[in-house]
């Protein structure tokens, strides 16, 4: 029996909104140590920017993130400031 190679992944273009949001959330990796938590939060924030999701404070609380050295409110405020720069 053999193992198939993993599927190839197509990256988002650098100037796309998706990539900008994922890079923004990745910059908070010191506060959000778990990679899957960062991916979930980035997806929620991307949906927010498209007008389909919740604001950052609600997204941070509803994603049940494991945070280090920062509160949910502080993180939400920092995310909101950075997201305003992307708009």
PDB file of N, CA and C in Angstrom:
ATOM      1  N   UNK A   1       0.843  -1.166   0.000  1.00  0.00           N
ATOM      2  CA  UNK A   1       0.000   0.000   0.000  1.00  0.00           C
ATOM      3  C   UNK A   1       0.897   1.242   0.000  1.00  0.00           C
ATOM      4  N   UNK A   2       0.499   2.259  -0.744  1.00  0.00           N
ATOM      5  CA  UNK A   2       1.292   3.481  -0.837  1.00  0.00           C
ATOM      6  C   UNK A   2       0.497   4.671  -0.322  1.00  0.00           C
ATOM      7  N   UNK A   3       1.211   5.725  -0.040  1.00  0.00           N
ATOM      8  CA  UNK A   3       0.593   6.954   0.438  1.00  0.00           C
ATOM      9  C   UNK A   3       0.668   8.000  -0.667  1.00  0.00           C
ATOM     10  N   UNK A   4      -0.440   8.654  -0.896  1.00  0.00           N
ATOM     11  CA  UNK A   4      -0.485   9.700  -1.911  1.00  0.00           C
ATOM     12  C   UNK A   4       0.118  10.985  -1.368  1.00  0.00           C
ATOM     13  N   UNK A   5       0.712  11.806  -2.241  1.00  0.00           N
ATOM     14  CA  UNK A   5       1.231  13.098  -1.776  1.00  0.00           C
ATOM     15  C   UNK A   5       0.072  14.010  -1.375  1.00  0.00           C
ATOM     16  N   UNK A   6       0.317  14.956  -0.478  1.00  0.00           N
ATOM     17  CA  UNK A   6      -0.762  15.865  -0.067  1.00  0.00           C
ATOM     18  C   UNK A   6      -1.179  16.758  -1.236  1.00  0.00           C
ATOM     19  N   UNK A   7      -2.418  17.233  -1.203  1.00  0.00           N
ATOM     20  CA  UNK A   7      -2.868  18.117  -2.282  1.00  0.00           C
ATOM     21  C   UNK A   7      -2.102  19.430  -2.254  1.00  0.00           C
ATOM     22  N   UNK A   8      -1.946  20.015  -3.407  1.00  0.00           N
ATOM     23  CA  UNK A   8      -1.260  21.309  -3.493  1.00  0.00           C
ATOM     24  C   UNK A   8      -2.192  22.404  -3.003  1.00  0.00           C
ATOM     25  N   UNK A   9      -1.629  23.396  -2.362  1.00  0.00           N
ATOM     26  CA  UNK A   9      -2.401  24.495  -1.813  1.00  0.00           C
ATOM     27  C   UNK A   9      -2.156  25.737  -2.647  1.00  0.00           C
ATOM     28  N   UNK A  10      -3.234  26.411  -2.995  1.00  0.00           N
ATOM     29  CA  UNK A  10      -3.117  27.630  -3.765  1.00  0.00           C
ATOM     30  C   UNK A  10      -3.149  28.818  -2.798  1.00  0.00           C
ATOM     31  N   UNK A  11      -2.102  29.616  -2.812  1.00  0.00           N
ATOM     32  CA  UNK A  11      -1.992  30.785  -1.931  1.00  0.00           C
ATOM     33  C   UNK A  11      -2.849  31.935  -2.465  1.00  0.00           C
ATOM     34  N   UNK A  12      -3.328  32.768  -1.542  1.00  0.00           N
ATOM     35  CA  UNK A  12      -4.031  33.986  -1.942  1.00  0.00           C
ATOM     36  C   UNK A  12      -3.015  34.971  -2.502  1.00  0.00           C
ATOM     37  N   UNK A  13      -3.400  35.810  -3.468  1.00  0.00           N
ATOM     38  CA  UNK A  13      -2.492  36.871  -3.924  1.00  0.00           C
ATOM     39  C   UNK A  13      -2.174  37.828  -2.767  1.00  0.00           C
ATOM     40  N   UNK A  14      -0.982  38.408  -2.769  1.00  0.00           N
ATOM     41  CA  UNK A  14      -0.536  39.278  -1.675  1.00  0.00           C
ATOM     42  C   UNK A  14      -1.430  40.500  -1.468  1.00  0.00           C
ATOM     43  N   UNK A  15      -2.069  40.983  -2.531  1.00  0.00           N
ATOM     44  CA  UNK A  15      -2.882  42.189  -2.408  1.00  0.00           C
ATOM     45  C   UNK A  15      -4.361  41.888  -2.123  1.00  0.00           C
ATOM     46  N   UNK A  16      -4.715  40.615  -1.924  1.00  0.00           N
ATOM     47  CA  UNK A  16      -6.110  40.273  -1.672  1.00  0.00           C
ATOM     48  C   UNK A  16      -6.481  40.569  -0.220  1.00  0.00           C
ATOM     49  N   UNK A  17      -7.738  40.796   0.013  1.00  0.00           N
ATOM     50  CA  UNK A  17      -8.231  41.085   1.349  1.00  0.00           C
ATOM     51  C   UNK A  17      -8.008  39.891   2.284  1.00  0.00           C
ATOM     52  N   UNK A  18      -8.185  38.688   1.760  1.00  0.00           N
ATOM     53  CA  UNK A  18      -7.984  37.485   2.574  1.00  0.00           C
ATOM     54  C   UNK A  18      -6.562  37.426   3.127  1.00  0.00           C
ATOM     55  N   UNK A  19      -5.592  37.644   2.270  1.00  0.00           N
ATOM     56  CA  UNK A  19      -4.191  37.566   2.673  1.00  0.00           C
ATOM     57  C   UNK A  19      -3.856  38.656   3.692  1.00  0.00           C
ATOM     58  N   UNK A  20      -4.401  39.853   3.480  1.00  0.00           N
ATOM     59  CA  UNK A  20      -4.140  40.950   4.407  1.00  0.00           C
ATOM     60  C   UNK A  20      -4.696  40.643   5.790  1.00  0.00           C
ATOM     61  N   UNK A  21      -5.898  40.077   5.854  1.00  0.00           N
ATOM     62  CA  UNK A  21      -6.504  39.757   7.147  1.00  0.00           C
ATOM     63  C   UNK A  21      -5.737  38.629   7.828  1.00  0.00           C
ATOM     64  N   UNK A  22      -5.373  37.591   7.084  1.00  0.00           N
ATOM     65  CA  UNK A  22      -4.629  36.480   7.681  1.00  0.00           C
ATOM     66  C   UNK A  22      -3.255  36.948   8.156  1.00  0.00           C
ATOM     67  N   UNK A  23      -2.598  37.821   7.418  1.00  0.00           N
ATOM     68  CA  UNK A  23      -1.302  38.367   7.859  1.00  0.00           C
ATOM     69  C   UNK A  23      -1.462  39.236   9.102  1.00  0.00           C
ATOM     70  N   UNK A  24      -2.554  39.990   9.156  1.00  0.00           N
ATOM     71  CA  UNK A  24      -2.830  40.825  10.316  1.00  0.00           C
ATOM     72  C   UNK A  24      -2.978  39.961  11.573  1.00  0.00           C
ATOM     73  N   UNK A  25      -3.774  38.916  11.489  1.00  0.00           N
ATOM     74  CA  UNK A  25      -3.982  38.046  12.642  1.00  0.00           C
ATOM     75  C   UNK A  25      -2.692  37.305  12.989  1.00  0.00           C
ATOM     76  N   UNK A  26      -1.921  36.943  11.984  1.00  0.00           N
ATOM     77  CA  UNK A  26      -0.649  36.253  12.224  1.00  0.00           C
ATOM     78  C   UNK A  26       0.318  37.150  13.006  1.00  0.00           C
ATOM     79  N   UNK A  27       0.202  38.460  12.854  1.00  0.00           N
ATOM     80  CA  UNK A  27       1.077  39.376  13.581  1.00  0.00           C
ATOM     81  C   UNK A  27       0.797  39.366  15.088  1.00  0.00           C
ATOM     82  N   UNK A  28      -0.316  38.784  15.502  1.00  0.00           N
ATOM     83  CA  UNK A  28      -0.671  38.672  16.917  1.00  0.00           C
ATOM     84  C   UNK A  28      -0.352  37.285  17.469  1.00  0.00           C
ATOM     85  N   UNK A  29       0.585  36.577  16.849  1.00  0.00           N
ATOM     86  CA  UNK A  29       0.868  35.202  17.267  1.00  0.00           C
ATOM     87  C   UNK A  29       1.462  35.131  18.670  1.00  0.00           C
ATOM     88  N   UNK A  30       2.030  36.213  19.180  1.00  0.00           N
ATOM     89  CA  UNK A  30       2.526  36.206  20.558  1.00  0.00           C
ATOM     90  C   UNK A  30       1.368  36.144  21.556  1.00  0.00           C
ATOM     91  N   UNK A  31       0.230  36.699  21.177  1.00  0.00           N
ATOM     92  CA  UNK A  31      -0.947  36.694  22.046  1.00  0.00           C
ATOM     93  C   UNK A  31      -1.840  35.486  21.799  1.00  0.00           C
ATOM     94  N   UNK A  32      -1.827  34.958  20.561  1.00  0.00           N
ATOM     95  CA  UNK A  32      -2.659  33.807  20.192  1.00  0.00           C
ATOM     96  C   UNK A  32      -1.710  32.694  19.733  1.00  0.00           C
ATOM     97  N   UNK A  33      -1.243  31.850  20.657  1.00  0.00           N
ATOM     98  CA  UNK A  33      -0.199  30.891  20.313  1.00  0.00           C
ATOM     99  C   UNK A  33      -0.648  29.712  19.431  1.00  0.00           C
ATOM    100  N   UNK A  34      -1.936  29.398  19.416  1.00  0.00           N
ATOM    101  CA  UNK A  34      -2.410  28.232  18.671  1.00  0.00           C
ATOM    102  C   UNK A  34      -2.768  28.634  17.244  1.00  0.00           C
ATOM    103  N   UNK A  35      -2.160  27.946  16.291  1.00  0.00           N
ATOM    104  CA  UNK A  35      -2.339  28.281  14.870  1.00  0.00           C
ATOM    105  C   UNK A  35      -3.798  28.186  14.437  1.00  0.00           C
ATOM    106  N   UNK A  36      -4.502  27.138  14.830  1.00  0.00           N
ATOM    107  CA  UNK A  36      -5.899  26.985  14.424  1.00  0.00           C
ATOM    108  C   UNK A  36      -6.779  28.084  14.988  1.00  0.00           C
ATOM    109  N   UNK A  37      -6.460  28.578  16.171  1.00  0.00           N
ATOM    110  CA  UNK A  37      -7.196  29.719  16.735  1.00  0.00           C
ATOM    111  C   UNK A  37      -7.015  30.950  15.854  1.00  0.00           C
ATOM    112  N   UNK A  38      -5.791  31.166  15.390  1.00  0.00           N
ATOM    113  CA  UNK A  38      -5.525  32.327  14.517  1.00  0.00           C
ATOM    114  C   UNK A  38      -6.278  32.190  13.197  1.00  0.00           C
ATOM    115  N   UNK A  39      -6.309  30.984  12.639  1.00  0.00           N
ATOM    116  CA  UNK A  39      -7.030  30.774  11.376  1.00  0.00           C
ATOM    117  C   UNK A  39      -8.532  31.026  11.553  1.00  0.00           C
ATOM    118  N   UNK A  40      -9.103  30.513  12.654  1.00  0.00           N
ATOM    119  CA  UNK A  40     -10.530  30.722  12.909  1.00  0.00           C
ATOM    120  C   UNK A  40     -10.851  32.200  13.077  1.00  0.00           C
ATOM    121  N   UNK A  41     -10.008  32.903  13.818  1.00  0.00           N
ATOM    122  CA  UNK A  41     -10.222  34.335  14.036  1.00  0.00           C
ATOM    123  C   UNK A  41     -10.087  35.107  12.729  1.00  0.00           C
ATOM    124  N   UNK A  42      -9.097  34.775  11.928  1.00  0.00           N
ATOM    125  CA  UNK A  42      -8.905  35.460  10.648  1.00  0.00           C
ATOM    126  C   UNK A  42     -10.110  35.255   9.741  1.00  0.00           C
ATOM    127  N   UNK A  43     -10.649  34.043   9.714  1.00  0.00           N
ATOM    128  CA  UNK A  43     -11.827  33.789   8.888  1.00  0.00           C
ATOM    129  C   UNK A  43     -13.010  34.615   9.377  1.00  0.00           C
ATOM    130  N   UNK A  44     -13.191  34.695  10.698  1.00  0.00           N
ATOM    131  CA  UNK A  44     -14.287  35.490  11.251  1.00  0.00           C
ATOM    132  C   UNK A  44     -14.132  36.969  10.906  1.00  0.00           C
ATOM    133  N   UNK A  45     -12.911  37.475  10.996  1.00  0.00           N
ATOM    134  CA  UNK A  45     -12.675  38.886  10.684  1.00  0.00           C
ATOM    135  C   UNK A  45     -12.819  39.169   9.195  1.00  0.00           C
ATOM    136  N   UNK A  46     -12.434  38.213   8.362  1.00  0.00           N
ATOM    137  CA  UNK A  46     -12.625  38.378   6.924  1.00  0.00           C
ATOM    138  C   UNK A  46     -14.116  38.472   6.606  1.00  0.00           C
ATOM    139  N   UNK A  47     -14.913  37.607   7.233  1.00  0.00           N
ATOM    140  CA  UNK A  47     -16.368  37.657   7.021  1.00  0.00           C
ATOM    141  C   UNK A  47     -16.925  38.998   7.506  1.00  0.00           C
ATOM    142  N   UNK A  48     -16.372  39.526   8.596  1.00  0.00           N
ATOM    143  CA  UNK A  48     -16.800  40.825   9.120  1.00  0.00           C
ATOM    144  C   UNK A  48     -16.536  41.929   8.101  1.00  0.00           C
ATOM    145  N   UNK A  49     -15.362  41.904   7.491  1.00  0.00           N
ATOM    146  CA  UNK A  49     -15.025  42.937   6.509  1.00  0.00           C
ATOM    147  C   UNK A  49     -15.899  42.837   5.264  1.00  0.00           C
ATOM    148  N   UNK A  50     -16.379  41.642   4.967  1.00  0.00           N
ATOM    149  CA  UNK A  50     -17.280  41.461   3.832  1.00  0.00           C
ATOM    150  C   UNK A  50     -18.717  41.815   4.186  1.00  0.00           C
ATOM    151  N   UNK A  51     -18.972  42.126   5.474  1.00  0.00           N
ATOM    152  CA  UNK A  51     -20.317  42.493   5.903  1.00  0.00           C
ATOM    153  C   UNK A  51     -21.166  41.319   6.335  1.00  0.00           C
ATOM    154  N   UNK A  52     -20.563  40.157   6.537  1.00  0.00           N
ATOM    155  CA  UNK A  52     -21.325  38.964   6.878  1.00  0.00           C
ATOM    156  C   UNK A  52     -21.098  38.489   8.312  1.00  0.00           C
ATOM    157  N   UNK A  53     -20.074  39.005   8.985  1.00  0.00           N
ATOM    158  CA  UNK A  53     -19.721  38.483  10.305  1.00  0.00           C
ATOM    159  C   UNK A  53     -19.901  39.492  11.408  1.00  0.00           C
ATOM    160  N   UNK A  54     -19.463  39.079  12.602  1.00  0.00           N
ATOM    161  CA  UNK A  54     -19.578  39.917  13.788  1.00  0.00           C
ATOM    162  C   UNK A  54     -18.364  40.819  13.936  1.00  0.00           C
ATOM    163  N   UNK A  55     -18.536  41.872  14.714  1.00  0.00           N
ATOM    164  CA  UNK A  55     -17.442  42.808  14.977  1.00  0.00           C
ATOM    165  C   UNK A  55     -16.335  42.099  15.766  1.00  0.00           C
ATOM    166  N   UNK A  56     -15.133  42.689  15.807  1.00  0.00           N
ATOM    167  CA  UNK A  56     -13.988  42.016  16.438  1.00  0.00           C
ATOM    168  C   UNK A  56     -14.208  41.577  17.887  1.00  0.00           C
ATOM    169  N   UNK A  57     -14.875  42.379  18.710  1.00  0.00           N
ATOM    170  CA  UNK A  57     -15.078  41.994  20.105  1.00  0.00           C
ATOM    171  C   UNK A  57     -15.904  40.710  20.199  1.00  0.00           C
ATOM    172  N   UNK A  58     -16.940  40.618  19.428  1.00  0.00           N
ATOM    173  CA  UNK A  58     -17.781  39.419  19.444  1.00  0.00           C
ATOM    174  C   UNK A  58     -17.033  38.236  18.836  1.00  0.00           C
ATOM    175  N   UNK A  59     -16.270  38.489  17.772  1.00  0.00           N
ATOM    176  CA  UNK A  59     -15.512  37.411  17.133  1.00  0.00           C
ATOM    177  C   UNK A  59     -14.468  36.833  18.077  1.00  0.00           C
ATOM    178  N   UNK A  60     -13.796  37.690  18.829  1.00  0.00           N
ATOM    179  CA  UNK A  60     -12.774  37.214  19.772  1.00  0.00           C
ATOM    180  C   UNK A  60     -13.420  36.364  20.864  1.00  0.00           C
ATOM    181  N   UNK A  61     -14.562  36.800  21.369  1.00  0.00           N
ATOM    182  CA  UNK A  61     -15.232  36.053  22.436  1.00  0.00           C
ATOM    183  C   UNK A  61     -15.854  34.756  21.919  1.00  0.00           C
ATOM    184  N   UNK A  62     -16.459  34.784  20.754  1.00  0.00           N
ATOM    185  CA  UNK A  62     -17.163  33.590  20.258  1.00  0.00           C
ATOM    186  C   UNK A  62     -16.210  32.511  19.735  1.00  0.00           C
ATOM    187  N   UNK A  63     -14.991  32.874  19.361  1.00  0.00           N
ATOM    188  CA  UNK A  63     -14.046  31.870  18.866  1.00  0.00           C
ATOM    189  C   UNK A  63     -13.323  31.131  19.988  1.00  0.00           C
ATOM    190  N   UNK A  64     -13.531  31.546  21.236  1.00  0.00           N
ATOM    191  CA  UNK A  64     -12.956  30.877  22.412  1.00  0.00           C
ATOM    192  C   UNK A  64     -11.454  30.635  22.251  1.00  0.00           C
ATOM    193  N   UNK A  65     -10.734  31.723  22.042  1.00  0.00           N
ATOM    194  CA  UNK A  65      -9.296  31.661  21.799  1.00  0.00           C
ATOM    195  C   UNK A  65      -8.525  31.451  23.096  1.00  0.00           C
ATOM    196  N   UNK A  66      -7.388  30.800  22.990  1.00  0.00           N
ATOM    197  CA  UNK A  66      -6.468  30.695  24.121  1.00  0.00           C
ATOM    198  C   UNK A  66      -5.522  31.887  24.004  1.00  0.00           C
ATOM    199  N   UNK A  67      -5.681  32.858  24.880  1.00  0.00           N
ATOM    200  CA  UNK A  67      -4.901  34.088  24.830  1.00  0.00           C
ATOM    201  C   UNK A  67      -3.810  34.078  25.892  1.00  0.00           C
ATOM    202  N   UNK A  68      -2.686  34.722  25.569  1.00  0.00           N
ATOM    203  CA  UNK A  68      -1.555  34.815  26.481  1.00  0.00           C
ATOM    204  C   UNK A  68      -1.174  36.287  26.639  1.00  0.00           C
ATOM    205  N   UNK A  69      -1.113  36.755  27.869  1.00  0.00           N
ATOM    206  CA  UNK A  69      -0.662  38.119  28.214  1.00  0.00           C
ATOM    207  C   UNK A  69      -1.522  39.233  27.645  1.00  0.00           C
ATOM    208  N   UNK A  70      -2.794  38.973  27.367  1.00  0.00           N
ATOM    209  CA  UNK A  70      -3.701  40.012  26.874  1.00  0.00           C
ATOM    210  C   UNK A  70      -5.135  39.563  27.150  1.00  0.00           C
ATOM    211  N   UNK A  71      -6.003  40.536  27.385  1.00  0.00           N
ATOM    212  CA  UNK A  71      -7.417  40.204  27.604  1.00  0.00           C
ATOM    213  C   UNK A  71      -8.156  40.211  26.266  1.00  0.00           C
ATOM    214  N   UNK A  72      -9.346  39.645  26.286  1.00  0.00           N
ATOM    215  CA  UNK A  72     -10.161  39.618  25.067  1.00  0.00           C
ATOM    216  C   UNK A  72     -10.482  41.032  24.587  1.00  0.00           C
ATOM    217  N   UNK A  73     -10.786  41.918  25.514  1.00  0.00           N
ATOM    218  CA  UNK A  73     -11.142  43.291  25.157  1.00  0.00           C
ATOM    219  C   UNK A  73      -9.959  44.033  24.545  1.00  0.00           C
ATOM    220  N   UNK A  74      -8.788  43.883  25.146  1.00  0.00           N
ATOM    221  CA  UNK A  74      -7.597  44.554  24.614  1.00  0.00           C
ATOM    222  C   UNK A  74      -7.279  44.060  23.203  1.00  0.00           C
ATOM    223  N   UNK A  75      -7.365  42.748  23.006  1.00  0.00           N
ATOM    224  CA  UNK A  75      -7.091  42.182  21.680  1.00  0.00           C
ATOM    225  C   UNK A  75      -8.105  42.688  20.662  1.00  0.00           C
ATOM    226  N   UNK A  76      -9.370  42.742  21.047  1.00  0.00           N
ATOM    227  CA  UNK A  76     -10.408  43.205  20.135  1.00  0.00           C
ATOM    228  C   UNK A  76     -10.183  44.658  19.727  1.00  0.00           C
ATOM    229  N   UNK A  77      -9.754  45.490  20.672  1.00  0.00           N
ATOM    230  CA  UNK A  77      -9.484  46.897  20.361  1.00  0.00           C
ATOM    231  C   UNK A  77      -8.322  47.017  19.382  1.00  0.00           C
ATOM    232  N   UNK A  78      -7.255  46.255  19.620  1.00  0.00           N
ATOM    233  CA  UNK A  78      -6.107  46.290  18.709  1.00  0.00           C
ATOM    234  C   UNK A  78      -6.488  45.788  17.318  1.00  0.00           C
ATOM    235  N   UNK A  79      -7.279  44.724  17.271  1.00  0.00           N
ATOM    236  CA  UNK A  79      -7.714  44.195  15.969  1.00  0.00           C
ATOM    237  C   UNK A  79      -8.586  45.207  15.228  1.00  0.00           C
ATOM    238  N   UNK A  80      -9.492  45.851  15.944  1.00  0.00           N
ATOM    239  CA  UNK A  80     -10.377  46.841  15.322  1.00  0.00           C
ATOM    240  C   UNK A  80      -9.578  47.994  14.732  1.00  0.00           C
ATOM    241  N   UNK A  81      -8.550  48.444  15.450  1.00  0.00           N
ATOM    242  CA  UNK A  81      -7.705  49.535  14.939  1.00  0.00           C
ATOM    243  C   UNK A  81      -7.000  49.115  13.657  1.00  0.00           C
ATOM    244  N   UNK A  82      -6.452  47.903  13.653  1.00  0.00           N
ATOM    245  CA  UNK A  82      -5.745  47.422  12.471  1.00  0.00           C
ATOM    246  C   UNK A  82      -6.693  47.166  11.305  1.00  0.00           C
ATOM    247  N   UNK A  83      -7.889  46.677  11.594  1.00  0.00           N
ATOM    248  CA  UNK A  83      -8.861  46.431  10.522  1.00  0.00           C
ATOM    249  C   UNK A  83      -9.323  47.735   9.878  1.00  0.00           C
ATOM    250  N   UNK A  84      -9.419  48.798  10.670  1.00  0.00           N
ATOM    251  CA  UNK A  84      -9.800  50.104  10.109  1.00  0.00           C
ATOM    252  C   UNK A  84      -8.765  50.590   9.113  1.00  0.00           C
ATOM    253  N   UNK A  85      -7.508  50.227   9.328  1.00  0.00           N
ATOM    254  CA  UNK A  85      -6.453  50.617   8.377  1.00  0.00           C
ATOM    255  C   UNK A  85      -6.591  49.855   7.055  1.00  0.00           C
ATOM    256  N   UNK A  86      -7.157  48.638   7.110  1.00  0.00           N
ATOM    257  CA  UNK A  86      -7.318  47.833   5.890  1.00  0.00           C
ATOM    258  C   UNK A  86      -8.483  48.316   5.027  1.00  0.00           C
ATOM    259  N   UNK A  87      -9.464  48.942   5.647  1.00  0.00           N
ATOM    260  CA  UNK A  87     -10.675  49.344   4.901  1.00  0.00           C
ATOM    261  C   UNK A  87     -10.394  50.415   3.905  1.00  0.00           C
TER     262      UNK A  87
END
